[in-house]
Tab-separated table of C-alpha atoms in Angstrom:
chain	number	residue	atom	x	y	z
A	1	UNK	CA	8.349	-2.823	6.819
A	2	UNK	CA	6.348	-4.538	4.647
A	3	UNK	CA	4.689	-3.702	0.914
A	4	UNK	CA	0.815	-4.927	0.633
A	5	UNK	CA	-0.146	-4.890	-3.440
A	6	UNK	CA	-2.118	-6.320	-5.680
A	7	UNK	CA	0.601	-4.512	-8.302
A	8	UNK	CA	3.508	-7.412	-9.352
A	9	UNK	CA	5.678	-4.763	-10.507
A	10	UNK	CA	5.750	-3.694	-6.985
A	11	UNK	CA	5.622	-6.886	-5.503
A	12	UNK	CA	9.041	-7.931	-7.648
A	13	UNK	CA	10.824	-4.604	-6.647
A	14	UNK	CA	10.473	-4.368	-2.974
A	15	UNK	CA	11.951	-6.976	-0.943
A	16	UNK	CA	9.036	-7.543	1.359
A	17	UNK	CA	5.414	-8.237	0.153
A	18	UNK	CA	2.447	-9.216	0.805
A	19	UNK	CA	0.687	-10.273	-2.356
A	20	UNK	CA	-3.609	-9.564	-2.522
A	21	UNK	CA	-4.845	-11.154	-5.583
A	22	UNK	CA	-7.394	-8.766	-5.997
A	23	UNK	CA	-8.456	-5.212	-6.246
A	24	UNK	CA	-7.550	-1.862	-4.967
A	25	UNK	CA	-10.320	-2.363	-1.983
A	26	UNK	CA	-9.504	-6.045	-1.755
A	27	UNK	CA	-5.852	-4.386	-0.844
A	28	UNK	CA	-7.271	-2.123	1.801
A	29	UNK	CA	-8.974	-5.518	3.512
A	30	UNK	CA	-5.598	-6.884	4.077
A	31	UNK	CA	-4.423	-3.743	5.233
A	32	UNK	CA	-7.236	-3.247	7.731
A	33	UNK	CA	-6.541	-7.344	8.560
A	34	UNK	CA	-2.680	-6.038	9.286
A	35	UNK	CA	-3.635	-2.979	11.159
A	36	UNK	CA	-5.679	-5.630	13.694
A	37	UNK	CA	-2.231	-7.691	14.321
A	38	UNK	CA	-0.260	-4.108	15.615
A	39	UNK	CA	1.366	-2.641	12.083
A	40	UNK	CA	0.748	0.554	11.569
A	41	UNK	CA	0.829	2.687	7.984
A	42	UNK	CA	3.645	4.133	6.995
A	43	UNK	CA	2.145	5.407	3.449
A	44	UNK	CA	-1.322	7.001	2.907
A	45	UNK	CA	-4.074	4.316	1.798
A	46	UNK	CA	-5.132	7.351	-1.001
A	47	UNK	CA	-2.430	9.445	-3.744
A	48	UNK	CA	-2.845	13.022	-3.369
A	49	UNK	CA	-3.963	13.006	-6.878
A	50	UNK	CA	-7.206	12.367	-7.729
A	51	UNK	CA	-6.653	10.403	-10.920
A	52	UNK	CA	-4.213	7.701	-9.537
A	53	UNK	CA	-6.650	6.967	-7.033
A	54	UNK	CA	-8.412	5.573	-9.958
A	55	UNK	CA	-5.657	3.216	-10.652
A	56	UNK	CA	-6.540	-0.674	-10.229
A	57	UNK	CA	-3.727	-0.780	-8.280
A	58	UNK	CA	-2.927	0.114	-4.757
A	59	UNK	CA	0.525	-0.504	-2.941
A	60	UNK	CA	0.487	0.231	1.501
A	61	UNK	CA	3.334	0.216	3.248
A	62	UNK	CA	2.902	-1.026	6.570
A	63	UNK	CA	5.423	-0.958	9.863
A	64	UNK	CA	5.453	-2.561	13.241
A	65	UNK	CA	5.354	1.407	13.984
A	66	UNK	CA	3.643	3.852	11.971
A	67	UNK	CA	4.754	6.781	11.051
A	68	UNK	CA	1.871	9.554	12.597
A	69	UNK	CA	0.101	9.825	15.105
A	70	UNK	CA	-3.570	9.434	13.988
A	71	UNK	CA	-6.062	6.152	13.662
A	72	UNK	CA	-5.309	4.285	10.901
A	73	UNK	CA	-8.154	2.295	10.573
A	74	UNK	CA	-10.416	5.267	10.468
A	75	UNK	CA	-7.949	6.557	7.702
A	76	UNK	CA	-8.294	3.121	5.785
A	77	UNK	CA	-12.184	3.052	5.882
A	78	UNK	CA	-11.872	6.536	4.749
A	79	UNK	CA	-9.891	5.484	2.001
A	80	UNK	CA	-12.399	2.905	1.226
A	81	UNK	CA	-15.714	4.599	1.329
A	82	UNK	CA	-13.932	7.012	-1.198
A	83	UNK	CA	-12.341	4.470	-3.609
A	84	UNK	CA	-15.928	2.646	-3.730
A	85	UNK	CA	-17.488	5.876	-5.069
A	86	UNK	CA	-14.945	6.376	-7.861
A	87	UNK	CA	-15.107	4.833	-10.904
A	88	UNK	CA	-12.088	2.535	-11.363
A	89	UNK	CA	-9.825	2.822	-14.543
A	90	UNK	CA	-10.620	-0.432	-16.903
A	91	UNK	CA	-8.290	1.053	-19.651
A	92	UNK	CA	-6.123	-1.714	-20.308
A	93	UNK	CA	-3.718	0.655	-22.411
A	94	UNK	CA	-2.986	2.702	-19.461
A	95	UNK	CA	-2.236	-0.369	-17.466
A	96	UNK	CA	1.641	0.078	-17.664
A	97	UNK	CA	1.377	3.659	-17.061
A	98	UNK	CA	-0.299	2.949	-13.557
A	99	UNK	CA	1.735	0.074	-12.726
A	100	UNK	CA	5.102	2.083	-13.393
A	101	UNK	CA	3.561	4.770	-11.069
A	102	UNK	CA	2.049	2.838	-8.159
A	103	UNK	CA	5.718	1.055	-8.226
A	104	UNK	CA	7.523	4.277	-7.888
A	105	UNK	CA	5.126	5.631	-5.788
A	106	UNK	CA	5.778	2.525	-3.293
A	107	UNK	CA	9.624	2.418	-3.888
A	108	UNK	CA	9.432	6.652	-2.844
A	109	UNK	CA	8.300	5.508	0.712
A	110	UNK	CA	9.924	2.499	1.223
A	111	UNK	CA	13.283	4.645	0.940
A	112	UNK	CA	11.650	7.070	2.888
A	113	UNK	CA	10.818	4.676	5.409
A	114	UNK	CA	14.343	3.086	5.682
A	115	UNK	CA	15.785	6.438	6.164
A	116	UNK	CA	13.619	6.788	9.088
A	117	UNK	CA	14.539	3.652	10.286
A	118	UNK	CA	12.050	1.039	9.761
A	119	UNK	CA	12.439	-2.178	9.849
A	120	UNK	CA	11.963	-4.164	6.868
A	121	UNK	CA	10.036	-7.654	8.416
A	122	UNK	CA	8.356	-10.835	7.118
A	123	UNK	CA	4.546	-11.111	6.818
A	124	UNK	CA	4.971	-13.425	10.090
A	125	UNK	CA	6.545	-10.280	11.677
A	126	UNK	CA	9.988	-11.756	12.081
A	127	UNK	CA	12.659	-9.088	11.422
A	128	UNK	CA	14.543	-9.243	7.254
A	129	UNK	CA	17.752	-8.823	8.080
């Protein structure tokens, strides 16, 4: 498995990450760019709650298998064409707040993923032992 973020606190606690110096769409780019080379997602693109979707900051977890059985690029340009008609957070006092929860939020399915099975792997795709 492998994190893609553009959040550092997530990037620092996972072992495996792809950094995107950029924003929560600039995120879903690489993930769309991954999806082309044969990962598949093992996280949702969105949060089930409306308001961290606002978050600048947006952490996928990504597999050499996915984890269901429906198109994940549809479900990424999905994800996009919704995060371009929301009105990102610029609150800088709430920045904490939203990396602490994108970080958990990650860490959540990365443990989920493990227990599953999933292998943790480079961004080249060789297997992290």
């Amino acid at each position: 498995m492998i994190v893609v973020t553009n959040n550092e606190k997530t990037r620092d606690s996972l072992p495996m990450a792809q950094w995107v110096d950029g924003t929560a769409l600039d995120v879903l780019d690489e993930v769309e760019s991954m999806l082309r080379t044969g990962y598949g997602l093992v996280s949702a693109p969105l949060s089930a709650n409306n308001r961290l979707n606002r978050s600048p900051y947006r952490s996928i977890i990504l597999g050499k298998q996915g984890t269901w059985s429906g198109d994940d690029l549809e479900l990424v340009d999905k994800a996009r064409a919704f995060l371009k008609s929301q009105r990102i957070v610029q609150d800088s006092s709430a920045d904490v707040d939203y990396r602490w929860i994108d970080a958990d939020l990650a860490k959540t399915a990365w443990d989920e993923g493990m227990k599953l099975g999933l292998q943790r792997r480079d961004p080249k795709g060789a297997p992290h032992e």
